[in-house]
Short mmCIF file of C-alpha atoms and ligand atoms in Angstrom, two decimals:
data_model
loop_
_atom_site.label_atom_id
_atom_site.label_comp_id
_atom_site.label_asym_id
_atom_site.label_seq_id
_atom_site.Cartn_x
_atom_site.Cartn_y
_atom_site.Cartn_z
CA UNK A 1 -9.53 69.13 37.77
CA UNK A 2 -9.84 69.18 33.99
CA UNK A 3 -12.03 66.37 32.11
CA UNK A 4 -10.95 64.60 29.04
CA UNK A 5 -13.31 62.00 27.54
CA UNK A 6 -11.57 60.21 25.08
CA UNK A 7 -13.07 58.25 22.35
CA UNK A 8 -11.83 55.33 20.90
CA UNK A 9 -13.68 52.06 18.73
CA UNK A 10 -11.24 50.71 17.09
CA UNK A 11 -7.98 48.58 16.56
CA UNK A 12 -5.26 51.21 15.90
CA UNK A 13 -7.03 53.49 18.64
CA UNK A 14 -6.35 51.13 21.08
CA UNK A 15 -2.96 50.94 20.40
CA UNK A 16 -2.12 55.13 20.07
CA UNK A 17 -4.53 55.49 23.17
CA UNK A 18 -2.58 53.26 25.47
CA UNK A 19 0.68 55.71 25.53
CA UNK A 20 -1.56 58.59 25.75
CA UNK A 21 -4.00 57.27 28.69
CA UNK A 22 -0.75 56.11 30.50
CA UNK A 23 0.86 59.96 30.43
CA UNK A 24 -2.33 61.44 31.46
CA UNK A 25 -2.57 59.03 34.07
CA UNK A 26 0.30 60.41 35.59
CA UNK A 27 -1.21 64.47 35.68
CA UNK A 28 -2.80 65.32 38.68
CA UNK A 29 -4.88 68.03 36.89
CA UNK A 30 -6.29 65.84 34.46
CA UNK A 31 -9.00 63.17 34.63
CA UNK A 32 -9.15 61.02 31.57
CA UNK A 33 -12.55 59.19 30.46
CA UNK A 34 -12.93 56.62 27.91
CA UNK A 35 -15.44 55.91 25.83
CA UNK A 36 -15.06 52.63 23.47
CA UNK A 37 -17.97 52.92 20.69
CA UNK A 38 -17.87 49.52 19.99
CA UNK A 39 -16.81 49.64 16.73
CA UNK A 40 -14.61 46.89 16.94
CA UNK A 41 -15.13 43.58 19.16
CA UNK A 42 -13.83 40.51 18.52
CA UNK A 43 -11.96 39.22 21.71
CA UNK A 44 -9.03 39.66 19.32
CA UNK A 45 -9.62 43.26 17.63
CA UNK A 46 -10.37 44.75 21.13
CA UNK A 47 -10.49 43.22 24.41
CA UNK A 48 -6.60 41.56 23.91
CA UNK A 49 -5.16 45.54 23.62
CA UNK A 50 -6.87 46.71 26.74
CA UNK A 51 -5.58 43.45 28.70
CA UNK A 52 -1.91 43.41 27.10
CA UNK A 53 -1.38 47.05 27.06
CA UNK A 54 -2.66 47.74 30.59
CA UNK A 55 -5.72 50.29 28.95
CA UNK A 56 -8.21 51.35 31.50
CA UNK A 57 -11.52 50.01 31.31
CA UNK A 58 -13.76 52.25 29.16
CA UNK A 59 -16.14 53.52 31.32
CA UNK A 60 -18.76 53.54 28.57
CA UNK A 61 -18.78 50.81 26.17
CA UNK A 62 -21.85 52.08 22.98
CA UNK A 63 -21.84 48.49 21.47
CA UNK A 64 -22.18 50.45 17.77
CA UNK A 65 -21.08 48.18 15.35
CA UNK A 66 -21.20 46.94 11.47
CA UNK A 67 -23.83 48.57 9.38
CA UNK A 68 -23.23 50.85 6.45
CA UNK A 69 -20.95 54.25 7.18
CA UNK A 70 -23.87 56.59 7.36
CA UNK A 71 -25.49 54.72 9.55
CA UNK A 72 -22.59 53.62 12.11
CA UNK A 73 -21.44 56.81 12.31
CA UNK A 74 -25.04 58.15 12.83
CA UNK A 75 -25.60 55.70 15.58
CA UNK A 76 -22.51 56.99 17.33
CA UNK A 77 -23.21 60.83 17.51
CA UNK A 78 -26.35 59.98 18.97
CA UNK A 79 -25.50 57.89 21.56
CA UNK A 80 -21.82 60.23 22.10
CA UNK A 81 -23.98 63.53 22.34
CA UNK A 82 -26.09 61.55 25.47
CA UNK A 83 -22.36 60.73 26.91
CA UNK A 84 -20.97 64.09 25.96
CA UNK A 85 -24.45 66.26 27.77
CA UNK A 86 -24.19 63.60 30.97
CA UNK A 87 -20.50 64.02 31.35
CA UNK A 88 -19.61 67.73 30.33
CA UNK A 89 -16.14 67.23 29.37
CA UNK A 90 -13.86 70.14 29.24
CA UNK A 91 -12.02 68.33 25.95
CA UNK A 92 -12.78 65.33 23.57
CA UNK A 93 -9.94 63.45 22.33
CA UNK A 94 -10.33 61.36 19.22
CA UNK A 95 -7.61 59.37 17.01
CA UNK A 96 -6.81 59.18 13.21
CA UNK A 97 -9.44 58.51 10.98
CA UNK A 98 -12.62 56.40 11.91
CA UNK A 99 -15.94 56.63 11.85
CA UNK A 100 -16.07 56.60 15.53
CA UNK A 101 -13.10 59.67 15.20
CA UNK A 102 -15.87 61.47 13.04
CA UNK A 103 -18.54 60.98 15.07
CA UNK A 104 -16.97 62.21 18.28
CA UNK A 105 -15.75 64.78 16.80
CA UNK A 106 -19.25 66.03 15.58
CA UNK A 107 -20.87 65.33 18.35
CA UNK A 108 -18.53 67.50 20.25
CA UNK A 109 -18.29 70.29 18.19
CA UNK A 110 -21.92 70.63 18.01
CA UNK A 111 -22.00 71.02 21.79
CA UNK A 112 -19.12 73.65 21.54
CA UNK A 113 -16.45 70.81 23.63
CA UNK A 114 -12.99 71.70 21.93
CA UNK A 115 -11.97 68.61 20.47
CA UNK A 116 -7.96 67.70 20.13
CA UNK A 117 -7.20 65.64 16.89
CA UNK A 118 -4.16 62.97 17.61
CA UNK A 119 -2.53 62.47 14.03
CA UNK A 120 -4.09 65.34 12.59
CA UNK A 121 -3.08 66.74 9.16
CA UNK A 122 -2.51 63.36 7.28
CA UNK A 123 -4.39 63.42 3.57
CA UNK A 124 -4.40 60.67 0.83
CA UNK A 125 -5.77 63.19 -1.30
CA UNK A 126 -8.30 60.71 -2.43
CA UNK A 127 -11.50 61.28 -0.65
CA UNK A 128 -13.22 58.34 -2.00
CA UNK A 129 -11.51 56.60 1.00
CA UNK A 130 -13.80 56.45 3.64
CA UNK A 131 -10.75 57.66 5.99
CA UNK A 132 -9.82 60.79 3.85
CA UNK A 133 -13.37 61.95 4.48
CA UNK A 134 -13.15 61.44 8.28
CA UNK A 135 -9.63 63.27 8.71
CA UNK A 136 -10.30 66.32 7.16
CA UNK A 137 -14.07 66.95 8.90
CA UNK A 138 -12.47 65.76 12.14
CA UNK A 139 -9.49 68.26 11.49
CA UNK A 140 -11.80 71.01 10.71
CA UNK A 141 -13.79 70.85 13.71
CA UNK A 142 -10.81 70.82 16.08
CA UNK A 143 -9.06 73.08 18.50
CA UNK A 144 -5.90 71.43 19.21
CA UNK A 145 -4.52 69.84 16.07
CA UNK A 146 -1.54 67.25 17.15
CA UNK A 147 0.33 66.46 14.09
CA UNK A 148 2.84 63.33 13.88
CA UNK A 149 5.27 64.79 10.31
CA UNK A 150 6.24 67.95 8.48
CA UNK A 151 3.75 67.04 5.44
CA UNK A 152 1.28 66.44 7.87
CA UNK A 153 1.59 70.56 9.26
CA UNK A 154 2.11 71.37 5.69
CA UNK A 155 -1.22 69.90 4.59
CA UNK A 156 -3.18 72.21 7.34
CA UNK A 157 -1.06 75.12 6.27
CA UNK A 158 -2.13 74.45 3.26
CA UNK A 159 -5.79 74.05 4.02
CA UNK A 160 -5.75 77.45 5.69
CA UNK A 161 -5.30 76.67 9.53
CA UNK A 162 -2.65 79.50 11.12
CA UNK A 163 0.70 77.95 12.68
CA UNK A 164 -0.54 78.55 16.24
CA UNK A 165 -3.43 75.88 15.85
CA UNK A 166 -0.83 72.98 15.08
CA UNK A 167 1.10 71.33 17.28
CA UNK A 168 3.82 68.88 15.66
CA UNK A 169 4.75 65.95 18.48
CA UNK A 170 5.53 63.42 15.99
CA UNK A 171 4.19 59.71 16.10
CA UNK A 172 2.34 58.50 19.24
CA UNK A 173 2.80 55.02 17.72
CA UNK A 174 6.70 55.27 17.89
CA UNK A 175 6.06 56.03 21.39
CA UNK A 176 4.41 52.59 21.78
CA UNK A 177 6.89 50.85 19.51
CA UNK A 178 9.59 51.67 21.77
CA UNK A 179 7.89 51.23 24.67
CA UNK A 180 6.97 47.71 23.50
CA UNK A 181 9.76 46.28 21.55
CA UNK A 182 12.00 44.72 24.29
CA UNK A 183 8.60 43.43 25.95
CA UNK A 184 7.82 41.92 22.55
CA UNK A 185 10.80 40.33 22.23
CA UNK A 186 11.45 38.81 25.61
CA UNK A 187 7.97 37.42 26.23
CA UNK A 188 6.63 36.64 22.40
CA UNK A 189 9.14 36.26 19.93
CA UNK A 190 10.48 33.17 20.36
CA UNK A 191 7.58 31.45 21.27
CA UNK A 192 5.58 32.88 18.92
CA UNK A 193 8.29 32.22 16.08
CA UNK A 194 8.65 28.59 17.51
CA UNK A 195 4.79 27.56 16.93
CA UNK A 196 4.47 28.66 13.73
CA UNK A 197 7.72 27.18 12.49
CA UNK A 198 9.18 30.54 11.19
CA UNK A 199 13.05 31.52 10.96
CA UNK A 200 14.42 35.17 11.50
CA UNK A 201 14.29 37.31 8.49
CA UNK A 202 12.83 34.16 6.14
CA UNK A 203 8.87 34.90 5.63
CA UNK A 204 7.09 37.84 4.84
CA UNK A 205 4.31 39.50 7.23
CA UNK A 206 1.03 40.88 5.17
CA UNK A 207 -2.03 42.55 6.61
CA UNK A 208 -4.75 43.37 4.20
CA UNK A 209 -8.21 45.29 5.17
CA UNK A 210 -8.76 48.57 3.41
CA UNK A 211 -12.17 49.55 1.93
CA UNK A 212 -10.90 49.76 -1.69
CA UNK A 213 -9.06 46.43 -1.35
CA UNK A 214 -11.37 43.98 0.39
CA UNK A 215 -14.49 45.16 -1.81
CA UNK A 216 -13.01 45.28 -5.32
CA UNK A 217 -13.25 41.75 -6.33
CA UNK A 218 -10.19 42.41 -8.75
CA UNK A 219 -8.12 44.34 -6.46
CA UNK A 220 -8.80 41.72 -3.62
CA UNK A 221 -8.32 38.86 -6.31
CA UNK A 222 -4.89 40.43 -7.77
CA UNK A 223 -3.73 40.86 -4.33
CA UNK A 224 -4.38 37.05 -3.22
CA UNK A 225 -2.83 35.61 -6.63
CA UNK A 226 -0.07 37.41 -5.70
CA UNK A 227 0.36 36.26 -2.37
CA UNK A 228 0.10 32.64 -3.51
CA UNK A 229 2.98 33.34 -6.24
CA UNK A 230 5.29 34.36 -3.40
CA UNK A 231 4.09 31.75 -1.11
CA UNK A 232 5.25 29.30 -3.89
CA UNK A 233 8.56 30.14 -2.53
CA UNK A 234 8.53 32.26 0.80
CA UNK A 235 6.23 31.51 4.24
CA UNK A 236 3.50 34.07 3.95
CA UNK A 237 1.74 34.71 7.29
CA UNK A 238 -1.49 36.64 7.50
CA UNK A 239 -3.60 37.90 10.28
CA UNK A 240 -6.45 37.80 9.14
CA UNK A 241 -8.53 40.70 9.50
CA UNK A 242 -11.85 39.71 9.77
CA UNK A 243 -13.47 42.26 6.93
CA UNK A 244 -11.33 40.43 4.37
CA UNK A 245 -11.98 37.08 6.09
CA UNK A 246 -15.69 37.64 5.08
CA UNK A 247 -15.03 39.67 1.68
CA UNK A 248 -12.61 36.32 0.60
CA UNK A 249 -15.84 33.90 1.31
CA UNK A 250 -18.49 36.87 0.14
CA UNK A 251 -16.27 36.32 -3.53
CA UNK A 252 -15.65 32.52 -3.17
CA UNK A 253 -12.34 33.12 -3.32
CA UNK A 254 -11.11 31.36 -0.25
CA UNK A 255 -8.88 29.41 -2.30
CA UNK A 256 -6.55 31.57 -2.87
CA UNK A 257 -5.66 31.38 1.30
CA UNK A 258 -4.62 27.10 0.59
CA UNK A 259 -0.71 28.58 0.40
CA UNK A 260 -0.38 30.74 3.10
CA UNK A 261 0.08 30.65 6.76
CA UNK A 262 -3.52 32.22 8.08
CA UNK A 263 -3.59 33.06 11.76
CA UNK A 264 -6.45 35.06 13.47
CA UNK A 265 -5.78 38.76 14.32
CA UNK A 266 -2.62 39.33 16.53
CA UNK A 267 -2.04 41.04 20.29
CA UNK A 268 0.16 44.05 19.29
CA UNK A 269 3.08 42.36 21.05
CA UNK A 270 2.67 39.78 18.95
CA UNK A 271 2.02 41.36 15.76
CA UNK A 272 5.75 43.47 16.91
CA UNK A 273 7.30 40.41 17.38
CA UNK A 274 6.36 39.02 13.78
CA UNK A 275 6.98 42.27 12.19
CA UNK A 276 11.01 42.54 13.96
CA UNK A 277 11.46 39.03 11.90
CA UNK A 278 9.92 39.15 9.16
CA UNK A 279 12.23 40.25 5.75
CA UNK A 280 9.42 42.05 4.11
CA UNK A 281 6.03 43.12 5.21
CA UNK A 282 2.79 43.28 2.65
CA UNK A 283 -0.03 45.77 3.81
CA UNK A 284 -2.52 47.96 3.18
CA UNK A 285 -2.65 49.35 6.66
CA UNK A 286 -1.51 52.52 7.72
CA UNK A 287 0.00 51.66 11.49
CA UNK A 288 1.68 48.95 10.06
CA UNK A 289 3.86 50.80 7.24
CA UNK A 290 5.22 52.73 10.19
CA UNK A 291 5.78 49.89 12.69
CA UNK A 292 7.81 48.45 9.50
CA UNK A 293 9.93 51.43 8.99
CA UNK A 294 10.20 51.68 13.20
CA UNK A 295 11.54 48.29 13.41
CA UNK A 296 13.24 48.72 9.57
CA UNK A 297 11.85 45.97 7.93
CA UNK A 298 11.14 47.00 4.23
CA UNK A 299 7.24 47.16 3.19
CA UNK A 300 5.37 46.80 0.26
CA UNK A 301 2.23 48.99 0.34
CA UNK A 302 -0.41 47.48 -1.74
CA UNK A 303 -2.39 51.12 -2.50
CA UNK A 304 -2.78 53.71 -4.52
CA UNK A 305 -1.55 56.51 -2.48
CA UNK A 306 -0.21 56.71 1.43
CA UNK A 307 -0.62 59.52 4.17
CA UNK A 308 3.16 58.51 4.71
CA UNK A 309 4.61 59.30 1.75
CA UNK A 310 8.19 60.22 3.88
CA UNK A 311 8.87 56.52 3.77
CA UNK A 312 8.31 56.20 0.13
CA UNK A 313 10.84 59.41 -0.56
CA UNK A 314 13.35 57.19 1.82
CA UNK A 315 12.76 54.13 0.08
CA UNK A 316 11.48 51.93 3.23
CA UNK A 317 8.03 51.94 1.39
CA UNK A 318 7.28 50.55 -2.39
CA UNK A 319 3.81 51.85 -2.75
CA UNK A 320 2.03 49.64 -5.61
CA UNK A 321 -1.50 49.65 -7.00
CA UNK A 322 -2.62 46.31 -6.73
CA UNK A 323 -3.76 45.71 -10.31
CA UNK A 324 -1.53 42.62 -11.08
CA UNK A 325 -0.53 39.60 -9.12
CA UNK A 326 2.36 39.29 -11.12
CA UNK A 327 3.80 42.54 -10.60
CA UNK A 328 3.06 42.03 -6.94
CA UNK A 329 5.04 39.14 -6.79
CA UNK A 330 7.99 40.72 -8.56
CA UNK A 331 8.03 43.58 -6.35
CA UNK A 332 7.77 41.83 -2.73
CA UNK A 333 10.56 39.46 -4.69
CA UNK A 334 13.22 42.61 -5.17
CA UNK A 335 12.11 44.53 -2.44
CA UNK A 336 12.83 41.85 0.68
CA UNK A 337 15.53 42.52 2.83
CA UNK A 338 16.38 45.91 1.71
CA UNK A 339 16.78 49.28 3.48
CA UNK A 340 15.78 52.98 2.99
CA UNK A 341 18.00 55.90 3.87
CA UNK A 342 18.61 56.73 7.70
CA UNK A 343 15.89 59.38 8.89
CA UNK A 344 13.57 60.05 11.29
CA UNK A 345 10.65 61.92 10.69
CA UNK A 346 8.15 60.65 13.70
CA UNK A 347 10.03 62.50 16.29
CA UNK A 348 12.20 61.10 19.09
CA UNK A 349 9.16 58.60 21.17
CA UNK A 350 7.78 61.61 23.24
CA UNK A 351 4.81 62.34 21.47
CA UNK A 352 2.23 61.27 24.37
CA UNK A 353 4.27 63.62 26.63
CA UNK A 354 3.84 66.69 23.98
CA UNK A 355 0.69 66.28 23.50
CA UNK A 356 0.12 66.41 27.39
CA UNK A 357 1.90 69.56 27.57
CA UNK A 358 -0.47 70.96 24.27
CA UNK A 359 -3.43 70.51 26.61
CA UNK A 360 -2.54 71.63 29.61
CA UNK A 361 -1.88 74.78 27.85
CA UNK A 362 -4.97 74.88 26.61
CA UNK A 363 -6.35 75.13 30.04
CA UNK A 364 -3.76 77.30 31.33
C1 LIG B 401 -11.89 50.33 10.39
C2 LIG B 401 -11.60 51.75 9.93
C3 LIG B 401 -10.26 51.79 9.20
C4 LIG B 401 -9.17 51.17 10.05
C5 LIG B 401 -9.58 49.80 10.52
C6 LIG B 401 -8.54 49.25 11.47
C7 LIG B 401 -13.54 53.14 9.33
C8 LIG B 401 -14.30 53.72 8.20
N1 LIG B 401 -12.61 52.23 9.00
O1 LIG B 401 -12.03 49.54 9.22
O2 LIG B 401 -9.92 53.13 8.90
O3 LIG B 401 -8.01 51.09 9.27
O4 LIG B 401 -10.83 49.86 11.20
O5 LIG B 401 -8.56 47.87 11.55
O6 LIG B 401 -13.79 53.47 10.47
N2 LIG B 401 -15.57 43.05 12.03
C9 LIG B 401 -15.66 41.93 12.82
N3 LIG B 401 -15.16 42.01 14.09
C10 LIG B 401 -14.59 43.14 14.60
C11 LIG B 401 -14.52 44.26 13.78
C12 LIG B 401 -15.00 44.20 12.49
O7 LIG B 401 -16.16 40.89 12.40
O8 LIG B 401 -14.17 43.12 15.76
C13 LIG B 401 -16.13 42.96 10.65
C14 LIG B 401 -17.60 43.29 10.59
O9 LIG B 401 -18.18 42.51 9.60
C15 LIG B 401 -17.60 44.72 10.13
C16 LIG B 401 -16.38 44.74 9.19
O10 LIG B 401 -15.45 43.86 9.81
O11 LIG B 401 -18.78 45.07 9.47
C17 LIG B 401 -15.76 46.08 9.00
O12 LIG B 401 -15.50 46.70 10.27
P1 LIG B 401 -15.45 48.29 10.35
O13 LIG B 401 -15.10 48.68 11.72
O14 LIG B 401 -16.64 48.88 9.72
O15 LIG B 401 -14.27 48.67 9.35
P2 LIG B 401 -12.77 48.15 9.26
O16 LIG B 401 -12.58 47.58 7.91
O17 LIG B 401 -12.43 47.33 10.43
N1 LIG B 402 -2.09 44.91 14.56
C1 LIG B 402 -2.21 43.96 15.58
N2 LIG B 402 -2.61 42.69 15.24
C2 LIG B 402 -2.85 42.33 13.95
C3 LIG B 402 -2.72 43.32 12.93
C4 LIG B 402 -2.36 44.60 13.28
O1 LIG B 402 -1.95 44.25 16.74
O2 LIG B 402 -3.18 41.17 13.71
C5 LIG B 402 -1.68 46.27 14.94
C6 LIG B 402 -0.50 46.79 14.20
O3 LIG B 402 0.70 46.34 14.80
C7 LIG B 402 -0.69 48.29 14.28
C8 LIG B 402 -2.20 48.44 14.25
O4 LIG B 402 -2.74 47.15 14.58
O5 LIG B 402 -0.22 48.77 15.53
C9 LIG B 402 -2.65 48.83 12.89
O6 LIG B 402 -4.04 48.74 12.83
P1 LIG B 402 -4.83 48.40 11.49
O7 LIG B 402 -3.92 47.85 10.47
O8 LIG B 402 -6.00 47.60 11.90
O9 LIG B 402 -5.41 49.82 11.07
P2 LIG B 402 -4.79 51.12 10.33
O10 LIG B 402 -3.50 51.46 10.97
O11 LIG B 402 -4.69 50.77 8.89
O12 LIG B 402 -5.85 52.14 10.54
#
């Protein structure tokens, strides 16, 4: 019997962790721990995934929350090299591109545990994100480096891994998309659509959270005027993540919220449900630019740069710098309701099974 501690802290984790904990459930070989740092939790950024999506219960929860990155991500190796020497896993598994990613991933290098990387390979190129920073240390520690698109490979390639250290399985969150959409649907949708007095296909869906966003007071301004334009004529609805929430009041800027349909954080069945209806969806997130494209709703991506810049070639994704609410406006205005070319670069929904297979090879 094989060990896998996984680590996981925070929303999008959840999410790619539940298809992967539910095919490793199923291997006899392989005994799957989880570790939740505590990086995120609200009721509604953490407990509501475990519940909905039928996650085990982490069997260590670290509590490590808030604080500035050095010192969050500090607090985690600490208390993940105590889990890491009391447990002895024979693999740590980490996701994307957190702090609490990073932090496993050092502390399990240091103690010589191969680490696997789940959506390895992705680069902004711009490593003042906090995210850039934590992908390519994470990648560069790992032994099993699962990668979700071509330019994903290509940018390990590139950095001077060998062929034989990737392993391309496409998207685990198409794997949950599919496995979720139906279930969305039936049980959410019309409900859902029903209390908040939206139609099919006429409001737009926007999540906003990112670093550079939420804590440039002109970004974060230009990005709320522009939301109020639209809202002048089209429902808005935002889940509010709750960095922003508290960025908005940090900048008095609250205001700018009057016009728009403001709903706490979603469940992900319903955040699927709202994204299926909505005719364009607004975001800086990177889970959510997918889930658009899976469920092909067109999406505005209110950054400089994206990791997914496949969707941008096949026109699913405008990517815009948010420097003007005007020009936001006119975008989201054009850009509703359209479509990108027909492709398919996430692979086919197997992704948690490949990655299975990757480490049981490993331990072959
Ligand atoms: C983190 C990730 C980001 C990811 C995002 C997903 C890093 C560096 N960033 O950003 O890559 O896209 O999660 O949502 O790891 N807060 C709450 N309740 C919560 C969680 C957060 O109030 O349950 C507030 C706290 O004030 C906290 C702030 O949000 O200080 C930021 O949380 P943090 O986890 O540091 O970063 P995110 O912006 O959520
Ligand atoms: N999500 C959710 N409820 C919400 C907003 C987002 O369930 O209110 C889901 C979304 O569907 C996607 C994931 O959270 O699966 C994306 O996470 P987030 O935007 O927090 O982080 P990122 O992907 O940018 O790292």
């Amino acid at each position: 019997m094989k060990k896998i501690l996984t680590v996981v802290g925070a929303r999008p984790q959840f999410i790619k962790a539940s298809a992967l904990s539910h095919a490793l459930a199923t291997e006899v070989e392989l005994n799957e721990i989880l570790v939740h740092t505590g990086q995120h939790y609200d009721e509604n950024m953490s407990a509501v995934f475990f519940d909905e999506l039928g996650i085990p219960k982490p069997a260590y929860h670290l509590g490590i929350s808030g604080g500035r990155h050095g010192e969050m991500t500090a607090e985690m190796i600490k208390q993940l090299e105590q889990v890491f020497l009391k447990e002895s896993p024979d693999l740590v598994l980490v996701y994307g591109d957190t702090n609490s990613t990073l932090a496993a991933a050092l502390a399990a290098a240091k103690l010589h545990i191969p680490i696997a990387h789940v959506e390895a390979g992705l680069r902004s190129f711009n490593k003042r994100m906090p995210e850039e920073l934590n992908r390519i240390l994470t990648d560069h520690c790992a032994s099993l480096l699962f990668t979700p698109t071509d330019v994903a490979s290509q940018n390990l390639l590139h950095e001077g891994f060998e062929q034989n250290q990737i392993t391309q399985v496409g998207d685990v969150m198409l794997d949950v998309a599919l496995l979720s959409k139906e279930r969305a649907q039936q049980q959410v949708s019309t409900q859902l659509l029903n209390t908040l007095d939206l139609q099919h296909k006429d409001y737009f869906l926007t999540t906003i959270h990112r670093q550079e966003n939420t804590d440039d007071v002109n970004r974060l301004k230009a990005i709320f005027e522009g939301l109020s334009l639209i809202a002048q004529s089209k429902k808005v609805v935002l889940p509010l993540h709750p960095r922003t929430k508290a960025r908005l009041a940090q900048f008095a800027l609250n205001q700018l919220l009057d016009d728009l349909l403001v709903i706490p954080p979603l469940s992900y069945l319903e955040m699927v449900a709202l994204e299926c209806h909505a005719s364009l969806i607004i975001t800086d997130s990177g889970g959510v630019q997918k889930e658009a494209f899976f469920h092909q709703v067109p999406c505005l991506t209110l950054r400089d740069e994206t990791e997914w810049v496949e969707l941008v070639e096949a026109e699913w994704n405008t990517l815009l710098k948010p420097s003007h609410a005007q020009e936001i406006y006119e975008v989201a205005m054009i850009k509703q309701g359209s479509q990108g070319k027909p492709i398919s670069p996430y692979g086919q929904g197997q992704a948690s099974q490949l990655i299975v297979q990757g480490i049981k090879t490993l331990f072959a």
